[in-house]
Short mmCIF file of C-alpha atoms in Angstrom, two decimals:
data_model
loop_
_atom_site.label_atom_id
_atom_site.label_comp_id
_atom_site.label_asym_id
_atom_site.label_seq_id
_atom_site.Cartn_x
_atom_site.Cartn_y
_atom_site.Cartn_z
CA MET A 22 -23.65 87.31 8.52
CA ALA A 23 -23.45 86.72 12.27
CA GLN A 24 -20.05 87.33 13.78
CA LEU A 25 -18.23 84.16 14.83
CA LYS A 26 -16.53 84.45 18.19
CA ALA A 27 -13.35 82.42 18.60
CA ALA A 28 -13.53 80.45 21.83
CA ARG A 29 -9.83 79.67 22.11
CA VAL A 30 -7.77 82.03 20.00
CA ALA A 31 -4.50 80.43 21.15
CA ASP A 32 -5.56 77.18 19.54
CA VAL A 33 -6.00 78.76 16.11
CA PRO A 34 -2.68 78.76 14.21
CA THR A 35 -1.72 81.11 11.38
CA LEU A 36 -2.94 80.36 7.89
CA ASP A 37 0.26 81.20 6.06
CA VAL A 38 1.30 77.59 5.51
CA VAL A 39 -1.00 74.67 4.74
CA ALA A 40 0.20 71.36 6.15
CA PRO A 41 1.50 68.92 3.51
CA GLY A 42 -1.01 66.22 2.65
CA LEU A 43 -4.01 68.17 3.89
CA VAL A 44 -4.81 70.14 0.73
CA VAL A 45 -6.70 67.16 -0.68
CA ALA A 46 -8.57 66.86 2.61
CA ALA A 47 -9.72 70.47 2.24
CA GLU A 48 -11.09 69.69 -1.21
CA GLU A 49 -12.91 66.67 0.23
CA VAL A 50 -14.34 68.87 2.99
CA SER A 51 -15.71 71.22 0.34
CA ALA A 52 -17.26 68.33 -1.57
CA ALA A 53 -18.77 66.85 1.59
CA ALA A 54 -20.24 70.21 2.56
CA ALA A 55 -21.76 70.63 -0.89
CA ALA A 56 -23.21 67.12 -0.81
CA ALA A 57 -24.67 67.68 2.67
CA THR A 58 -26.29 70.92 1.56
CA ASN A 59 -27.78 69.24 -1.48
CA ARG A 60 -29.29 66.52 0.70
CA GLY A 61 -30.67 69.07 3.14
CA ALA A 62 -28.49 67.69 5.95
CA ALA A 63 -26.99 71.10 6.61
CA ALA A 64 -30.43 72.39 7.49
CA GLY A 65 -31.17 69.46 9.78
CA ARG A 66 -31.09 69.17 13.54
CA PHE A 67 -27.77 70.08 15.13
CA SER A 68 -27.16 69.29 18.81
CA VAL A 69 -24.68 70.78 21.26
CA ILE A 70 -23.66 68.37 24.04
CA GLY A 71 -21.79 69.35 27.21
CA HIS A 72 -18.65 67.24 27.74
CA ARG A 73 -18.75 65.73 31.24
CA GLY A 74 -21.30 68.41 32.04
CA LYS A 75 -20.14 71.98 31.53
CA GLY A 76 -16.74 70.78 30.33
CA MET A 77 -13.88 68.52 31.27
CA ASN A 78 -11.27 69.55 33.86
CA ALA A 79 -7.98 70.25 32.07
CA LEU A 80 -5.82 70.86 35.13
CA ALA A 81 -2.63 71.58 33.17
CA SER A 82 -4.31 74.15 30.93
CA ALA A 83 -3.77 77.88 31.35
CA ASP A 84 -7.44 78.37 30.42
CA ARG A 85 -9.27 78.80 33.72
CA ARG A 86 -12.60 78.00 32.07
CA LEU A 87 -11.48 74.36 31.98
CA GLN A 88 -11.14 74.33 35.77
CA GLU A 89 -14.37 76.16 36.56
CA VAL A 90 -16.59 73.36 37.93
CA ARG A 91 -15.81 69.77 38.83
CA GLU A 92 -16.56 67.54 35.85
CA ASN A 93 -19.06 64.67 35.96
CA THR A 94 -21.03 66.06 38.90
CA VAL A 95 -24.63 67.12 39.44
CA ARG A 96 -23.49 70.74 39.69
CA SER A 97 -21.67 70.57 36.37
CA PHE A 98 -24.69 69.00 34.64
CA ASN A 99 -27.11 71.60 36.01
CA ASP A 100 -24.71 74.45 35.18
CA ALA A 101 -24.67 73.18 31.59
CA ALA A 102 -28.48 73.10 31.58
CA ALA A 103 -28.51 76.89 31.94
CA PHE A 104 -27.36 77.06 28.31
CA PRO A 105 -29.06 75.75 25.15
CA VAL A 106 -27.43 72.31 25.21
CA ASP A 107 -29.46 69.24 24.29
CA TYR A 108 -27.49 66.64 26.23
CA VAL A 109 -24.67 66.27 28.72
CA GLU A 110 -22.15 63.51 28.15
CA PHE A 111 -20.73 61.63 31.13
CA ASP A 112 -18.76 58.48 31.95
CA VAL A 113 -20.29 55.58 33.88
CA GLN A 114 -18.33 52.82 35.61
CA VAL A 115 -19.57 50.19 38.05
CA THR A 116 -18.12 49.75 41.53
CA LYS A 117 -17.11 46.37 42.93
CA ASP A 118 -20.45 46.11 44.77
CA GLY A 119 -22.40 46.77 41.57
CA CYS A 120 -23.32 50.46 41.73
CA PRO A 121 -23.04 52.62 38.60
CA ILE A 122 -21.07 55.78 39.39
CA ILE A 123 -20.05 58.75 37.24
CA PHE A 124 -16.28 59.13 36.89
CA HIS A 125 -13.97 59.30 33.88
CA ASP A 126 -10.51 58.02 34.85
CA ASP A 127 -9.73 54.30 35.21
CA PHE A 128 -7.73 54.94 38.38
CA ILE A 129 -8.28 57.26 41.31
CA TYR A 130 -5.33 58.84 43.14
CA THR A 131 -4.91 60.35 46.59
CA GLU A 132 -2.12 61.14 49.02
CA GLU A 133 -1.90 59.15 52.25
CA ASP A 134 0.85 59.67 54.81
CA GLY A 135 3.01 61.41 52.23
CA ASN A 136 2.64 58.62 49.70
CA ILE A 137 0.53 58.56 46.52
CA SER A 138 -2.15 55.87 46.56
CA LYS A 139 -3.54 54.47 43.30
CA LYS A 140 -6.66 52.32 43.07
CA ARG A 141 -8.72 51.09 40.14
CA VAL A 142 -12.17 52.68 40.33
CA THR A 143 -13.99 49.41 39.60
CA ASP A 144 -12.14 47.71 42.48
CA LEU A 145 -13.68 50.12 45.00
CA GLN A 146 -16.90 49.65 46.96
CA LEU A 147 -19.39 52.50 46.53
CA GLU A 148 -18.78 53.70 50.09
CA ASP A 149 -15.03 53.90 49.44
CA PHE A 150 -15.46 55.73 46.12
CA LEU A 151 -17.66 58.41 47.68
CA GLN A 152 -15.01 59.20 50.30
CA TYR A 153 -12.74 60.75 47.65
CA GLY A 154 -12.91 64.47 46.95
CA PRO A 155 -15.52 67.02 48.13
CA GLN A 156 -18.32 65.79 50.39
CA ASN A 157 -21.99 66.71 50.42
CA GLU A 158 -22.18 66.51 54.20
CA GLN A 159 -21.40 69.90 55.68
CA GLY A 160 -18.18 70.00 57.67
CA LYS A 161 -17.00 66.63 56.39
CA GLY A 162 -13.80 66.43 54.39
CA GLY A 163 -12.96 63.75 51.85
CA LYS A 164 -9.69 62.23 50.75
CA PRO A 165 -7.66 64.70 48.65
CA LEU A 166 -7.90 63.97 44.94
CA LEU A 167 -4.94 63.95 42.58
CA ARG A 168 -5.03 63.49 38.81
CA LYS A 169 -2.31 61.92 36.68
CA MET A 170 -1.48 63.77 33.46
CA LYS A 171 -0.52 62.06 30.20
CA ASP A 172 3.07 63.20 30.73
CA GLY A 173 3.15 61.48 34.13
CA ARG A 174 2.79 64.57 36.29
CA MET A 175 0.53 64.32 39.33
CA LEU A 176 -1.56 67.45 39.97
CA ASN A 177 -3.93 68.42 42.76
CA TRP A 178 -7.46 68.11 41.39
CA ASN A 179 -8.76 71.48 42.50
CA VAL A 180 -11.38 73.53 40.65
CA GLN A 181 -13.21 76.81 41.32
CA SER A 182 -16.67 75.29 41.95
CA GLU A 183 -16.63 71.96 43.76
CA ASP A 184 -19.20 69.19 44.09
CA ALA A 185 -19.21 65.63 45.37
CA HIS A 186 -19.02 62.52 43.24
CA CYS A 187 -22.39 61.11 42.28
CA THR A 188 -24.06 57.88 41.28
CA LEU A 189 -26.03 57.35 38.09
CA GLN A 190 -29.24 57.29 40.09
CA GLU A 191 -28.47 60.66 41.68
CA ALA A 192 -27.96 62.15 38.24
CA PHE A 193 -31.41 60.99 37.13
CA GLU A 194 -32.97 62.31 40.34
CA LYS A 195 -31.20 65.68 40.66
CA VAL A 196 -30.36 66.93 37.16
CA ASN A 197 -32.69 69.21 35.23
CA PRO A 198 -35.22 66.82 33.60
CA ARG A 199 -35.22 68.65 30.26
CA LEU A 200 -31.55 67.71 29.75
CA GLY A 201 -30.73 64.59 27.74
CA PHE A 202 -28.07 62.12 28.91
CA ASN A 203 -25.30 60.74 26.71
CA VAL A 204 -24.19 57.84 28.93
CA GLU A 205 -20.70 56.69 27.98
CA LEU A 206 -20.11 53.10 29.09
CA LYS A 207 -16.51 53.42 30.29
CA PHE A 208 -14.02 50.57 30.07
CA ASP A 209 -10.21 50.46 30.29
CA ASP A 210 -8.57 50.43 26.84
CA TYR A 211 -5.83 48.15 28.15
CA VAL A 212 -8.00 45.45 29.71
CA GLU A 213 -9.42 42.48 27.80
CA TYR A 214 -12.99 41.94 28.95
CA GLN A 215 -14.93 38.69 28.77
CA GLU A 216 -18.56 38.75 27.68
CA GLU A 217 -19.78 37.68 31.12
CA GLU A 218 -18.04 40.62 32.80
CA LEU A 219 -19.30 43.10 30.21
CA THR A 220 -22.84 41.80 30.53
CA ARG A 221 -22.76 42.03 34.33
CA THR A 222 -21.50 45.61 34.15
CA LEU A 223 -24.07 46.71 31.58
CA GLN A 224 -26.91 45.10 33.51
CA ALA A 225 -25.78 47.03 36.58
CA VAL A 226 -26.07 50.25 34.60
CA LEU A 227 -29.66 49.33 33.78
CA LYS A 228 -30.35 48.30 37.36
CA ALA A 229 -28.61 50.32 40.03
CA CYS A 230 -28.00 48.64 43.38
CA ILE A 231 -28.62 50.96 46.36
CA VAL A 232 -28.51 49.43 49.85
CA ASP A 233 -29.57 45.97 48.73
CA HIS A 234 -32.68 47.30 46.95
CA ILE A 235 -32.68 46.82 43.19
CA HIS A 236 -34.14 49.75 41.26
CA ASN A 237 -34.41 49.90 37.52
CA VAL A 238 -32.64 53.25 37.35
CA ILE A 239 -32.89 53.89 33.63
CA PHE A 240 -36.55 53.05 33.23
CA GLU A 241 -37.72 54.27 36.67
CA TYR A 242 -35.98 57.62 36.75
CA ALA A 243 -35.49 58.44 33.08
CA LYS A 244 -39.17 59.07 32.32
CA ASP A 245 -39.20 61.39 29.30
CA ARG A 246 -35.51 62.30 29.46
CA PRO A 247 -33.72 61.68 26.13
CA ILE A 248 -30.98 59.07 26.60
CA LEU A 249 -28.35 57.53 24.38
CA PHE A 250 -25.59 55.08 25.25
CA SER A 251 -22.10 55.14 23.76
CA SER A 252 -18.87 53.20 24.20
CA PHE A 253 -15.37 52.86 22.77
CA GLN A 254 -15.54 49.17 23.70
CA PRO A 255 -16.99 47.47 20.59
CA ASP A 256 -18.36 44.44 22.42
CA ALA A 257 -19.93 46.60 25.13
CA ALA A 258 -21.79 48.66 22.54
CA GLN A 259 -22.95 45.49 20.82
CA LEU A 260 -24.12 43.92 24.10
CA MET A 261 -25.96 47.03 25.26
CA ARG A 262 -27.91 46.97 22.01
CA LYS A 263 -28.86 43.34 22.73
CA LEU A 264 -29.83 44.04 26.35
CA GLN A 265 -32.27 46.84 25.51
CA SER A 266 -33.85 48.45 22.48
CA THR A 267 -35.52 51.46 24.10
CA TYR A 268 -32.54 53.83 23.78
CA PRO A 269 -30.06 54.23 20.90
CA VAL A 270 -26.50 52.95 21.21
CA TYR A 271 -23.61 54.77 19.51
CA PHE A 272 -20.11 53.48 18.80
CA LEU A 273 -17.28 55.78 19.93
CA THR A 274 -14.18 55.91 17.74
CA ASN A 275 -10.98 57.92 17.38
CA GLY A 276 -11.66 57.83 13.65
CA GLY A 277 -8.17 56.56 12.85
CA THR A 278 -6.31 59.24 14.83
CA GLU A 279 -5.01 56.47 17.14
CA ILE A 280 -4.39 52.80 16.40
CA TYR A 281 -5.51 49.87 18.57
CA THR A 282 -5.13 46.10 18.37
CA ASP A 283 -8.89 45.82 17.81
CA VAL A 284 -9.30 46.81 14.15
CA ARG A 285 -12.92 47.82 14.75
CA ARG A 286 -11.60 50.91 16.53
CA ASN A 287 -9.16 52.05 13.87
CA SER A 288 -11.23 53.83 11.21
CA LEU A 289 -14.59 55.36 10.39
CA GLU A 290 -15.08 52.64 7.80
CA GLU A 291 -14.73 49.95 10.47
CA ALA A 292 -17.05 51.91 12.76
CA VAL A 293 -19.75 51.90 10.08
CA LYS A 294 -19.32 48.14 9.59
CA HIS A 295 -19.62 47.53 13.33
CA CYS A 296 -22.76 49.65 13.61
CA LEU A 297 -24.48 47.99 10.67
CA ALA A 298 -23.57 44.48 11.82
CA ASN A 299 -24.98 45.03 15.30
CA GLY A 300 -27.92 47.38 14.83
CA LEU A 301 -26.24 50.40 16.44
CA GLN A 302 -27.78 53.77 15.67
CA GLY A 303 -24.83 56.12 15.44
CA ILE A 304 -21.13 56.97 15.57
CA VAL A 305 -19.28 59.41 17.85
CA SER A 306 -15.95 60.28 16.23
CA GLU A 307 -12.97 62.41 17.16
CA ALA A 308 -13.49 65.59 15.12
CA ARG A 309 -10.05 65.28 13.54
CA GLY A 310 -11.07 61.92 12.12
CA ILE A 311 -13.98 63.58 10.32
CA PHE A 312 -11.86 66.39 8.89
CA ARG A 313 -9.13 64.01 7.78
CA HIS A 314 -11.64 61.69 6.09
CA PRO A 315 -14.65 63.84 5.13
CA ALA A 316 -15.62 61.39 2.39
CA ALA A 317 -16.77 59.05 5.19
CA ILE A 318 -19.66 61.35 6.07
CA PRO A 319 -21.85 60.52 3.03
CA LYS A 320 -21.26 56.82 3.70
CA ILE A 321 -22.31 57.25 7.33
CA LYS A 322 -25.46 59.09 6.25
CA GLU A 323 -26.25 56.52 3.56
CA ALA A 324 -26.07 53.87 6.29
CA ASN A 325 -28.78 55.88 8.12
CA LEU A 326 -26.47 56.45 11.09
CA SER A 327 -26.37 59.58 13.21
CA LEU A 328 -22.97 61.23 13.58
CA LEU A 329 -21.59 63.14 16.59
CA THR A 330 -18.05 64.34 17.22
CA TYR A 331 -15.85 65.17 20.22
CA GLY A 332 -12.39 66.67 20.74
CA THR A 333 -10.64 70.00 21.24
CA LEU A 334 -11.53 71.18 17.72
CA ASN A 335 -15.11 71.43 18.96
CA ASN A 336 -14.06 74.37 21.11
CA VAL A 337 -13.49 76.41 17.93
CA PRO A 338 -16.73 77.85 16.49
CA GLU A 339 -15.50 77.79 12.89
CA ALA A 340 -14.75 74.09 13.14
CA VAL A 341 -18.16 73.43 14.69
CA TYR A 342 -20.01 75.31 12.00
CA MET A 343 -18.05 73.57 9.26
CA GLN A 344 -19.19 70.23 10.67
CA HIS A 345 -22.77 71.46 10.55
CA LEU A 346 -22.31 72.22 6.85
CA MET A 347 -20.81 68.76 6.30
CA GLY A 348 -23.80 66.98 7.81
CA VAL A 349 -22.62 66.17 11.36
CA ASN A 350 -25.61 65.85 13.73
CA GLY A 351 -24.02 67.29 16.85
CA VAL A 352 -20.84 68.16 18.77
CA ILE A 353 -19.61 67.40 22.28
CA VAL A 354 -17.94 70.53 23.67
CA ASP A 355 -16.05 71.77 26.72
CA LEU A 356 -16.63 75.53 26.38
CA VAL A 357 -20.40 75.32 26.71
CA PRO A 358 -21.21 79.06 27.07
CA GLU A 359 -19.00 80.16 24.19
CA ILE A 360 -19.93 77.43 21.73
CA THR A 361 -23.67 77.54 22.40
CA GLU A 362 -23.60 81.31 21.89
CA ALA A 363 -21.69 81.01 18.62
CA VAL A 364 -23.88 78.18 17.36
CA SER A 365 -27.14 79.89 18.30
CA GLU A 366 -26.20 82.82 16.06
CA LEU A 367 -25.83 80.54 13.05
CA ILE A 368 -27.87 77.40 13.60
CA ALA A 369 -31.37 76.90 14.97
CA VAL A 370 -31.04 75.23 18.39
CA PRO A 371 -33.72 74.62 21.05
CA GLU A 372 -34.22 77.06 23.90
CA PRO A 373 -33.63 75.60 27.40
CA GLU A 374 -37.35 75.17 28.08
CA THR A 375 -38.01 73.48 24.73
CA GLU A 376 -38.73 69.77 24.83
CA VAL A 377 -35.71 67.92 23.45
CA GLU A 378 -36.26 65.24 20.86
CA GLY A 379 -33.89 62.36 20.17
CA LEU A 380 -30.98 62.79 17.79
CA SER A 381 -31.85 61.79 14.27
CA ASN A 382 -30.96 62.38 10.66
CA GLN A 383 -34.36 63.88 9.92
CA PRO A 384 -34.48 67.60 9.03
CA ALA A 385 -35.75 69.90 11.78
CA LYS A 386 -39.09 71.60 11.21
CA VAL A 387 -37.53 75.01 11.76
CA ALA A 388 -33.89 75.67 10.98
CA ALA A 389 -31.82 78.54 9.70
CA THR A 390 -28.82 78.23 7.43
CA PRO A 391 -26.93 81.50 7.00
CA ASN A 392 -25.54 82.49 3.63
CA PHE A 393 -21.75 82.32 3.50
CA SER A 394 -19.88 84.10 0.76
CA GLN A 395 -17.33 82.19 -1.31
CA ARG A 396 -14.60 84.17 0.45
CA GLU A 397 -15.87 83.11 3.87
CA ILE A 398 -16.16 79.46 2.83
CA SER A 399 -12.63 79.67 1.45
CA PHE A 400 -11.42 80.97 4.82
CA LEU A 401 -13.05 78.07 6.65
CA LEU A 402 -11.58 75.53 4.25
CA ARG A 403 -8.13 76.98 4.82
CA LEU A 404 -8.62 77.11 8.59
CA ILE A 405 -9.84 73.58 9.20
CA PRO A 406 -6.83 71.64 7.80
CA GLU A 407 -4.54 73.88 9.86
CA LEU A 408 -6.49 73.02 13.02
CA VAL A 409 -6.46 69.31 12.25
CA GLN A 410 -2.69 69.27 12.78
#
């Protein structure tokens, strides 16, 4: 058997004690894996997707790999393309003057005259947004960027390899054309959006506005590039499916690991209902949601929906491979070099020059499923519930 290489050893706890309430989940994982193997899902296509390019920037982390290259930039996307990833995932918002830009956070922070300035990204004009952070023009400096942590700390947003912010159009023009795009339609969890506003934003994504000239960015620049849309905002996902039928739309969910006022966001069961009611093609779940409720996977597959996952568990090769056995179609990862290397030793993945097909539930023409001993499977089943904590 190929040797699995742990990407983040510090994240893997000891196996001496199994968390209460998770023993049943381990049994369900085993059953789901067996069912997936019987259906042939384990031998199907499995995609690795770079999170915000080559990985998100975790500024508070001691792991320097998570501060290697600025996330959501052309450089990060092209750096990811050097590895056997199928897609890069990135976040798209629309500026006040109607230009789709690539940026994750709802607010952007800088320091001006000793004071911290906070502005909502969607309240900025494109010209203002591009003034933040590194600049493409040689010798020109941008406004210093700060990032607010979940614990309230404000950190300087500095990484080892810098690049300027970019628009959606620039990504289509400058990123390696063999790389697929997972375009997350980003909206604030704490804002209630009206249908008119959502529609206007989504139409802007489909038609980028550059200096008063309207270009159909998706259809003009996409060409043969694989594209899928995704969103945590249930109505946005539904509307994007209505606005176009060329590219698949996936519904993003925490899989019940967090609770929201909108019940559609609170479980995998609700996610399946939402997809079926609105003709969506897939679900992107927090990996912990899948491991806590593995019995949902057969139901997702029976609904003919594709299933992707995201989250820190996807930086652990054992957890990634277990998802492959369970029938997950692909994983969104931060540690692109480490995870693609580990996956390529165990699962057939396309080489960088190979033409990438769209995600589907159909078995790949050529795939390899290694033989795991009962002892090795037992180890994985003990490991996963521990990680889910």
